[in-house]
Structure formats: C-alpha cells, structure tokens
Amino acid sequence: MVPYNNSSKLIQHAVSSVLTTDASSDGHSPGIRSLASHADDDDDNYVDQQLFFVTSYSDFDKLAHGPRGHAGKYTLRVYKFFANDGALVLLHINGEAANVINPAFSRFHPFLNVVYTCTEDIEENGKILAYQIESDGSLLQIGEVDAGGTSTCYLTIDRDQRNLIAVNYWDSSLVVIPLSKTTGEFKGPIHSVYDPRQGKAMQAAAKKHGGVNHSNNDDSTIAQRQKDPHSHALVLDPFEGCVAYVPDLGKDLVREFWYDKECGRIGCELNTLPSGLSTGKADGPRYFEFHPKFNIAYIVNELSSTVAVFSIDRELLSEIARAAKLKKSMDAFKGRSTLKLIQSIKTVPSAFPTKLNTCGRICVHQSGRFVIVSNRGHESLAIFRVKQSHGSSGKTRKGTLTQVGFFHTRGETPRHFQFDHSGQFLIVANQDSDTIAVFSFNLTSGEIKYSGNEYRVPSPNFICSCPISDRDGGDEDHLDLEKVGNRIHL
C-alpha cells in the first residue's frame, strides 16, 4: 500500500493543531441532504474534508452488556459532514455482520489516512482491523490481527506511531502490536502482553451463561462486575509518552505503567490509586483524558456517575523519562503516583438515582474550556466549564469543573459522541434508539442545540472523526504536516 499517493493526488489529514474519539434500511430523517445540494461546499471540502467512521453492534449475545436496539446487518459506515448546517451524507457501507462482528472502538491514525477498529466478543479473542479510507469514503482493508484477549475495547497509537496498544475489557489484558510508520499496516502479531490477572481464571460468567448484564448498575450487577479486573482504556501521557494510564473498572483503580518506548512494551506497573473519593460505593473508572493545556487529567467513573479531576506531577514524569533513557531500573518509581485527586463532581442531577445511570464517554473540548460526559440512563450530555485560572481565595484550582447543564441527546443510551474538527458541532451515537443526532456547540457558553439532523443507524456505538484533505502534492507536504502535528482525541 502507498499511504498518500493515489494517482496524482495526495490524501492527508487536515492541518489542525488540536482535534477533539439494521433497525430498518439506512433511512434518514428529514434533515438529510444530498451531495448535490451541497455543491457550494465542494471547493472547501476538497481542501478540508470531514468524514466520520461510524460502527454498529451486530451480535448482542457476544457482548458483556445488553443493547436494546436493532443489531446491524452491516457494521461500518462512512459519512461526509457539512459544516454549514451540520448535515451528514452517507457515502459508504461496509462490514457484513458475519465478518466484522461488533466493532466498538476506532482510532484514526494521526498522520495517515488509516482507521483502525476492534471487535468486541467476550468468548473469542477480538480482532483489530485496519482500513485505508479514501476521500470518497470507500474503505480498503489493509490488515487484520488477533487482539490477544476478549472484548477488545480501546486502541492507542504510541507517540512515534511505531506501535498500536490494545485493551481487552473482559480478560483485562493489554497488548502491543507493531505498526509500519510509513503505511500504518501491521508489521506482525502481538509482541508484548500484560495480564493483570496473572493467568488466573475469570470468576464472573458471561451473561448468556448465567452472568449479569453489564448495562445495569444495581448492587448485584456491580458485585459480579467487580469480581475481576476489567481494563477499559490505556492513555499515554502526552508530555513524555512513557507512562500509560489504565482505568480498571473492575477494581476501582487507575493503574500507572511504565511504557518502554524503545521496545514497544508495557514494562511494569508503577502504581495504583483509587479513581475517585473511595466512598465505599463502586466508581467503575471507564475513560481517562488529559487537558490540552493544563497539567490536569479527568477520569469518568461509569458506576458512580462522577468525574474525578487529577493534577499531574510533571517533574515525576520527567524523572521517569530520564531514567528510562539511561536504562535505569524503574524500581525507584514504584509506589509513587504522578496523579493527585483534587475534585470529584457528579454527572447527573443530585436527585437523580445513580443506579439508573452509567456514564459513557468523556471528552475535553479542544478549546480546553469545557468537559463533556455522556449519561446512559439519564440520556443526556453533562457539560462542565473548566476553571482557567486559580481562584483569588485559593479555594478553586485551575482545571477544576463547574456545571454548565444537562442536555438531552434526543435518543436512548448515548454511548459515544464526537466533535467535528472545528469543535462547533457534536454528533451523538444513541445506541438503543438506533440513531445518531447532530448538535451545534456554543463555544462561549458550552451549551448545545439540536440541529434538526438525525439519522437511522442500527445500534451505533462509536463515531470516529476522520478529517482528510485531497490535493496535489508530494513528499514535502507530508514533511510539513509532520512538523505541525495533530492531537487526536477519541
């Protein structure tokens, strides 16, 4: 595969310093627009074209949780986005359900027009699929590897784009797979595995074998969910790229690992700490996000419907990076955390029963001024304003959160949402009502407003932003793009 050159055209990412992760036939609401109706936009979109890669569940029996919508006959869709009115046009459908089962997390390569997606299955190892995505929305599969574990739920590309790191929720394993930096293709199978269970058998059973439905949040479900560790994400620190943060939903912990950048492996566990206030109630950490400007990180706790705010110890991160470069032992850093809890805030109204909600995605807006969380059960987006400076009294800290409000997502179970690259539109995947809905985002107030655009998609579970440009060029354009760099959020 030649990743950029396609005849005489060059396909690249749009240059941007920050980027924010079959009910019937694929019918659309009255908000649908044809490609012809957007002819006036075409010139702009050749330069800066926004595509979205949307995945669907196809076999609910293979999942730990229990979707209530309609399983998809096809699981991959590519849409073109129009920023003048927030409309989407369906360009491509792929992934027959028998071949691409339950793709549930996707990652767009930071420099190549390649998208990766992973399949979710609690009984058989997941698969990680790589597709070249063209400017017309078509997908060309360029690779497939075994994920090395069950219910694969998260993908990370390391800082040098030499490895892809996958997280398997059900058996909690973490695996590293080598990538070609030039093409984005897999260079081989797994070359590093970390197993937090240390080979022990799972205690909890799958729901079809008498286990619980992980969509629920009652005491009996939580007791079963937390019998075993359940890694749910892996995020590398953006400063040094040498510490991996892994929320363990099963044990209410955030695990801090040394990531060996040179060898491409999870080196050792440095520390664990609670993901919240340790009130005696389950937290269930799900996702971890860094602030784009401050030394701050946010964890969304799925079971307690809270966001935990942590300060980052940059000096300790630098110490770890220097020691790694000098090939020193990491033993000196064990038991020392780079995180310190400074705030916990609810994602649902105070009178709303926590047991009726589970959190989905967390996102820091590219401006750094807002944090957004999806609530599955309350069927809302909780939006928070980020404190931009320390309070004069010293009682509030930069990076902490205050509530803007709660906004209904016009559907059920908003599992995922995604901003367009401008940060002015937000698309929500309402899993259990088989719809995706588009909202405008007010950059001043943080409030969202329904655009009138809604589309039928069977059991949508993830929306991946794929901004690309289609233009004439050569190697110099590629080098310039690498100098600028992109920051991609889920």
XYZ file of C-alpha atoms in Angstrom:
490
model
C 0.000 0.000 0.000
C 1.186 3.531 -0.793
C -0.449 5.547 2.000
C -0.522 9.017 0.480
C -0.135 8.812 -3.265
C -3.288 7.898 -5.126
C -2.666 8.516 -8.834
C -1.624 12.181 -8.821
C -3.478 13.102 -5.651
C -2.201 13.377 -2.095
C -4.563 12.319 0.674
C -3.641 13.719 4.052
C -5.122 14.860 7.319
C -6.378 18.365 7.518
C -3.765 20.519 9.245
C -5.122 21.381 12.661
C -3.242 21.883 15.896
C -5.920 20.202 18.006
C -8.692 17.734 17.200
C -11.021 16.693 19.874
C -12.687 9.577 19.845
C -30.451 -2.778 10.813
C -33.349 -1.328 12.511
C -34.557 -0.796 9.025
C -32.737 0.203 5.914
C -30.356 3.100 6.439
C -33.080 5.698 6.220
C -32.565 9.293 7.268
C -34.619 11.965 8.941
C -35.938 14.982 7.018
C -32.580 16.599 7.847
C -30.893 14.527 5.107
C -29.069 16.436 2.400
C -27.902 15.176 -0.966
C -24.369 15.696 -2.210
C -25.788 17.848 -4.997
C -27.463 20.205 -2.526
C -24.023 20.983 -1.086
C -22.368 21.816 -4.386
C -21.400 25.224 -2.995
C -19.351 23.492 -0.284
C -17.352 21.274 -2.614
C -14.396 23.588 -3.129
C -13.859 23.953 0.600
C -14.223 20.258 1.240
C -11.503 19.316 -1.242
C -9.154 21.264 0.995
C -10.597 20.276 4.341
C -12.984 17.338 4.182
C -14.547 15.944 7.332
C -15.530 12.268 7.290
C -16.983 10.247 10.152
C -16.477 6.490 10.549
C -19.417 5.009 12.482
C -19.605 1.461 13.869
C -22.540 -0.704 14.966
C -23.147 -3.745 17.136
C -24.227 -6.853 15.244
C -24.410 -9.751 17.753
C -25.674 -8.852 21.224
C -25.119 -12.353 22.640
C -21.355 -11.898 22.311
C -21.334 -8.757 24.483
C -20.889 -8.302 28.228
C -23.622 -5.659 28.213
C -27.096 -5.731 26.665
C -28.022 -3.306 23.866
C -31.774 -2.856 23.315
C -31.791 -1.555 19.751
C -31.517 -3.475 16.499
C -28.418 -5.430 15.506
C -26.750 -4.211 12.330
C -26.545 -6.300 9.163
C -23.580 -4.104 8.249
C -21.329 -2.673 10.922
C -19.217 0.042 9.231
C -20.470 3.324 7.773
C -18.691 6.402 6.454
C -20.414 9.788 6.386
C -19.424 13.117 4.903
C -20.058 16.115 7.159
C -21.131 19.604 6.033
C -20.222 22.354 8.471
C -22.643 24.969 7.113
C -25.683 23.194 8.599
C -24.360 20.110 10.417
C -25.764 17.657 7.868
C -24.323 14.215 7.139
C -24.403 12.264 3.881
C -23.873 8.501 3.904
C -21.040 7.689 1.482
C -20.202 4.059 2.157
C -21.408 0.906 3.952
C -19.085 -1.997 4.701
C -18.517 -4.796 7.210
C -21.013 -7.611 6.793
C -22.109 -8.696 10.262
C -20.812 -12.245 9.776
C -17.308 -10.942 9.046
C -16.936 -7.801 11.169
C -18.672 -8.630 14.449
C -19.368 -5.881 16.985
C -16.730 -3.289 16.056
C -16.936 -0.966 19.043
C -13.884 1.307 19.192
C -11.962 3.055 16.405
C -8.795 5.102 16.088
C -7.759 7.349 13.192
C -4.017 7.404 12.551
C -2.502 10.806 13.485
C -0.753 11.234 10.101
C -2.049 8.630 7.638
C -5.476 8.138 6.103
C -5.866 4.848 8.001
C -8.559 3.962 10.521
C -8.344 1.042 12.952
C -11.315 -0.651 14.594
C -11.596 -3.550 17.039
C -14.278 -6.167 17.630
C -15.987 -6.926 20.931
C -16.543 -10.593 21.891
C -16.411 -11.987 25.441
C -15.816 -15.607 24.359
C -13.366 -15.353 21.452
C -10.381 -13.074 21.007
C -11.153 -9.765 19.382
C -9.816 -8.696 16.008
C -8.177 -5.425 15.099
C -8.845 -4.328 11.524
C -7.035 -1.623 9.575
C -8.646 0.231 6.673
C -7.329 2.793 4.256
C -10.040 5.430 3.999
C -10.322 7.316 0.727
C -11.667 10.807 0.128
C -14.852 9.337 -1.405
C -15.494 7.404 1.832
C -14.566 3.983 0.485
C -12.668 1.576 2.739
C -9.843 -0.733 1.684
C -8.863 -3.283 4.309
C -5.068 -3.344 4.663
C -4.649 -5.573 7.700
C -6.097 -7.740 10.458
C -4.515 -9.056 13.665
C -5.641 -11.002 16.700
C -6.224 -8.731 19.712
C -4.838 -11.275 22.171
C -7.829 -11.068 24.504
C -11.597 -10.860 24.787
C -13.997 -7.924 24.455
C -11.447 -5.577 22.893
C -12.485 -2.056 23.860
C -9.712 0.509 23.292
C -6.857 1.315 20.884
C -3.934 3.699 21.331
C -1.144 4.586 18.894
C 2.103 5.479 20.627
C 3.910 8.764 20.165
C 6.274 7.541 17.447
C 3.487 5.719 15.546
C 5.516 2.508 15.801
C 3.038 0.540 17.903
C -0.657 0.133 18.471
C -1.700 -0.762 22.030
C -4.985 -2.617 22.524
C -7.043 -3.054 25.695
C -9.258 -6.103 26.254
C -12.063 -5.389 28.707
C -13.284 -8.882 29.570
C -9.956 -10.511 30.448
C -8.274 -7.142 31.170
C -5.161 -7.844 29.076
C -3.019 -5.161 27.424
C -1.202 -5.953 24.176
C 1.257 -4.146 21.909
C 1.265 -4.667 18.127
C 3.971 -3.220 15.819
C 2.964 -0.774 13.073
C 4.634 0.447 9.922
C 5.207 4.161 10.411
C 5.141 4.630 6.637
C 1.933 2.788 5.717
C 0.108 2.204 9.010
C -0.076 -1.527 8.278
C 0.560 -4.143 10.971
C 4.186 -5.309 10.881
C 3.436 -8.512 12.736
C 1.389 -10.089 15.506
C 1.449 -9.124 19.185
C 4.956 -8.678 20.562
C 4.107 -7.745 24.171
C 1.312 -8.793 26.558
C 0.470 -7.645 30.087
C -2.050 -9.709 32.076
C -3.189 -8.096 35.364
C -4.915 -11.360 36.342
C -1.526 -13.119 36.118
C -3.066 -16.131 34.408
C -5.909 -16.636 36.870
C -9.276 -17.759 35.504
C -12.189 -15.324 35.294
C -14.573 -15.574 38.264
C -17.633 -13.991 36.651
C -19.621 -15.709 33.888
C -20.867 -14.236 30.626
C -24.490 -13.130 30.709
C -25.658 -15.924 28.391
C -24.105 -18.424 30.825
C -25.849 -17.036 33.898
C -23.769 -13.886 34.347
C -25.058 -10.337 34.727
C -25.859 -7.711 32.107
C -23.101 -5.101 32.375
C -25.519 -2.406 31.207
C -27.194 -2.496 34.619
C -25.993 -0.655 37.719
C -27.704 -2.369 40.651
C -25.812 -3.843 43.602
C -25.911 -7.456 42.386
C -24.606 -6.481 38.936
C -21.815 -4.384 40.418
C -20.778 -7.255 42.719
C -20.345 -9.531 39.704
C -18.677 -6.887 37.517
C -16.095 -6.212 40.196
C -15.092 -9.794 40.893
C -12.463 -9.461 38.162
C -10.212 -6.677 36.896
C -11.570 -5.007 33.745
C -9.160 -2.688 31.952
C -11.181 -0.192 29.937
C -8.666 2.181 28.321
C -4.969 2.977 28.022
C -3.781 6.539 27.570
C -0.117 7.528 27.264
C 0.982 10.743 28.911
C 1.258 13.487 26.260
C 4.398 15.013 27.799
C 6.940 12.173 27.686
C 4.945 9.247 26.278
C 6.443 6.928 28.885
C 3.621 6.397 31.405
C 0.444 4.531 30.482
C -2.705 5.195 32.494
C -5.222 2.327 32.606
C -8.637 2.720 34.267
C -9.594 -0.645 35.830
C -13.383 -0.629 36.003
C -13.461 -3.928 37.895
C -11.219 -2.806 40.754
C -11.989 0.952 41.013
C -8.357 1.748 40.281
C -6.205 3.708 37.915
C -3.075 1.743 37.109
C 0.122 3.584 36.139
C 2.538 1.616 33.960
C 5.958 2.380 32.581
C 5.697 2.135 28.808
C 9.022 1.156 27.236
C 9.015 3.289 24.097
C 12.178 1.766 22.699
C 10.993 -1.839 22.878
C 7.286 -1.140 22.500
C 6.094 -2.946 25.618
C 4.226 -2.436 28.873
C 7.274 -2.569 31.128
C 5.957 -2.761 34.688
C 3.220 -1.460 36.957
C 4.482 1.576 38.865
C 1.472 2.431 40.994
C -2.259 2.077 41.550
C -4.620 4.604 43.098
C -8.386 4.938 43.602
C -10.274 6.506 40.710
C -12.442 8.636 42.975
C -13.261 9.544 46.563
C -13.314 5.937 47.877
C -16.717 6.381 49.487
C -17.328 2.642 49.780
C -19.552 2.723 46.718
C -18.304 1.448 43.349
C -16.822 4.029 40.980
C -16.010 1.956 37.873
C -13.409 4.104 36.045
C -14.052 3.961 32.303
C -12.047 6.575 30.384
C -9.120 8.904 31.035
C -8.489 12.251 29.303
C -5.768 14.881 29.566
C -6.420 18.595 29.415
C -4.766 20.030 26.259
C -3.104 22.950 28.115
C -3.029 22.292 31.857
C -1.295 19.635 33.966
C -4.688 18.096 34.610
C -6.395 14.784 33.810
C -10.013 13.685 34.052
C -11.458 10.240 34.735
C -15.096 9.405 34.144
C -16.427 6.867 36.628
C -19.113 4.810 34.925
C -20.813 3.355 38.015
C -20.816 6.358 40.368
C -21.640 8.894 37.611
C -18.753 11.148 38.592
C -15.806 12.893 37.005
C -12.612 12.780 39.050
C -10.115 15.583 38.417
C -6.414 14.900 38.981
C -3.345 17.129 38.922
C -0.291 15.771 37.074
C 3.189 15.631 38.572
C 5.240 16.723 35.546
C 8.512 16.553 37.437
C 7.981 12.901 38.286
C 7.087 12.139 34.672
C 10.340 13.794 33.572
C 12.285 11.753 36.141
C 10.788 8.523 34.799
C 11.582 9.537 31.217
C 15.211 10.389 32.073
C 15.672 7.112 33.955
C 14.238 5.164 31.027
C 16.551 6.917 28.582
C 19.533 5.996 30.751
C 18.322 2.382 31.009
C 17.940 2.657 34.789
C 15.697 0.400 36.849
C 12.109 1.505 37.312
C 12.019 0.100 40.855
C 12.742 3.539 42.304
C 9.423 4.791 40.947
C 7.192 2.014 42.224
C 4.590 3.277 44.681
C 4.991 6.885 43.501
C 1.997 8.331 41.664
C 2.016 11.029 39.018
C -1.650 11.755 39.871
C -3.305 13.605 42.766
C -7.087 13.809 43.188
C -8.281 17.415 43.519
C -12.031 17.225 42.738
C -14.978 14.877 42.184
C -18.212 16.087 40.587
C -21.478 14.331 39.655
C -22.533 13.931 36.018
C -26.288 13.683 36.772
C -28.636 15.935 38.774
C -28.275 15.453 42.521
C -31.763 13.969 42.921
C -31.417 11.503 40.029
C -30.788 7.886 41.180
C -27.213 6.881 40.379
C -28.247 3.253 39.908
C -30.355 4.275 36.885
C -27.370 5.701 35.016
C -23.966 4.652 33.709
C -21.517 7.086 32.139
C -20.255 6.582 28.603
C -17.680 8.877 27.053
C -15.708 11.823 28.478
C -14.176 14.481 26.244
C -12.208 17.655 26.836
C -13.212 20.222 24.220
C -10.319 21.297 22.004
C -10.520 24.833 23.416
C -9.740 23.425 26.855
C -12.724 25.326 28.252
C -15.262 22.514 28.598
C -15.524 18.857 29.612
C -18.411 16.775 28.269
C -19.714 13.420 29.559
C -22.480 11.196 28.169
C -25.053 9.757 30.579
C -26.673 6.434 29.625
C -29.944 6.262 31.535
C -30.349 9.965 32.140
C -29.984 10.167 28.309
C -28.026 13.372 28.426
C -24.743 15.120 27.932
C -23.402 16.706 31.097
C -21.337 19.763 30.213
C -18.848 21.373 32.588
C -16.848 24.574 32.357
C -13.117 24.269 33.084
C -11.657 26.795 35.527
C -8.996 28.680 33.537
C -7.052 30.109 36.491
C -6.616 29.663 40.204
C -9.226 31.423 42.345
C -8.063 34.518 44.231
C -9.143 32.943 47.516
C -7.132 29.823 46.783
C -10.230 27.647 47.190
C -10.586 26.816 43.474
C -7.887 25.437 41.211
C -7.176 25.765 37.528
C -8.609 22.788 35.659
C -11.426 22.056 38.108
C -15.014 21.908 36.888
C -18.292 23.756 37.367
C -21.580 22.603 35.884
C -22.978 24.227 32.738
C -26.023 21.972 32.444
C -27.578 18.747 31.211
C -28.779 18.375 27.617
C -30.985 15.586 26.279
C -29.453 13.644 23.394
C -32.773 13.023 21.574
C -32.308 9.283 21.952
C -31.511 6.455 24.329
C -28.127 5.318 25.661
C -25.664 7.894 24.287
C -22.691 5.531 24.282
C -20.400 7.824 22.338
C -20.202 11.298 20.813
C -17.700 13.162 18.683
C -16.908 16.741 17.701
C -16.179 17.796 14.167
C -12.676 19.197 13.701
C -13.878 22.780 14.185
C -15.318 21.965 17.611
C -18.593 23.663 16.689
C -20.704 20.554 16.022
C -21.188 17.459 18.126
C -22.565 14.112 16.896
C -24.105 11.681 19.388
C -24.483 7.900 18.952
C -27.746 6.940 20.672
C -27.166 3.192 20.839
C -30.570 1.925 21.939
C -32.740 4.163 19.767
C -30.716 3.344 16.621
C -29.945 6.975 15.800
C -27.141 9.475 15.541
C -28.061 13.116 16.189
C -26.166 16.320 15.391
C -25.961 19.323 17.732
C -24.317 22.718 17.388
C -21.938 23.653 20.208
C -21.757 27.194 21.576
C -18.057 27.948 22.051
C -18.820 30.705 24.551
C -21.466 29.164 26.808
C -20.810 25.455 26.242
C -24.486 24.849 25.544
C -25.646 22.611 22.703
C -28.614 22.995 20.375
C -30.235 20.312 18.216
C -29.505 20.967 14.545
C -32.532 19.088 13.215
C -30.276 16.446 11.660
C -30.845 12.873 12.792
C -30.006 9.597 11.030
C -31.045 5.972 11.418
C -28.106 3.715 12.253
C -28.548 0.270 13.862
C -27.059 0.104 17.373
C -24.436 2.839 16.845
C -21.640 2.597 19.383
C -18.724 4.765 18.193
C -18.153 7.818 15.996
C -14.590 8.343 14.761
C -13.541 11.694 13.303
C -11.544 11.339 10.073
C -10.577 14.786 8.706
C -8.635 14.445 5.453
C -7.503 16.659 2.593
C -7.402 15.680 -1.066
C -4.938 17.751 -3.029
C -1.934 17.618 -5.336
C 1.372 17.348 -3.546
C 4.445 15.335 -2.785
C 6.780 14.362 -0.014
C 7.315 17.967 1.101
C 3.641 18.223 2.077
C 3.975 15.109 4.204
C 7.036 16.522 5.976
C 5.299 19.847 6.635
C 2.317 18.024 8.098
C 4.528 16.049 10.452
C 6.103 19.285 11.675
C 2.689 20.709 12.517
C 1.375 17.530 14.113
C -2.138 16.700 15.246
C -3.571 15.865 18.603
C -6.383 13.372 18.234
C -8.931 12.804 20.961
C -11.367 9.947 20.965
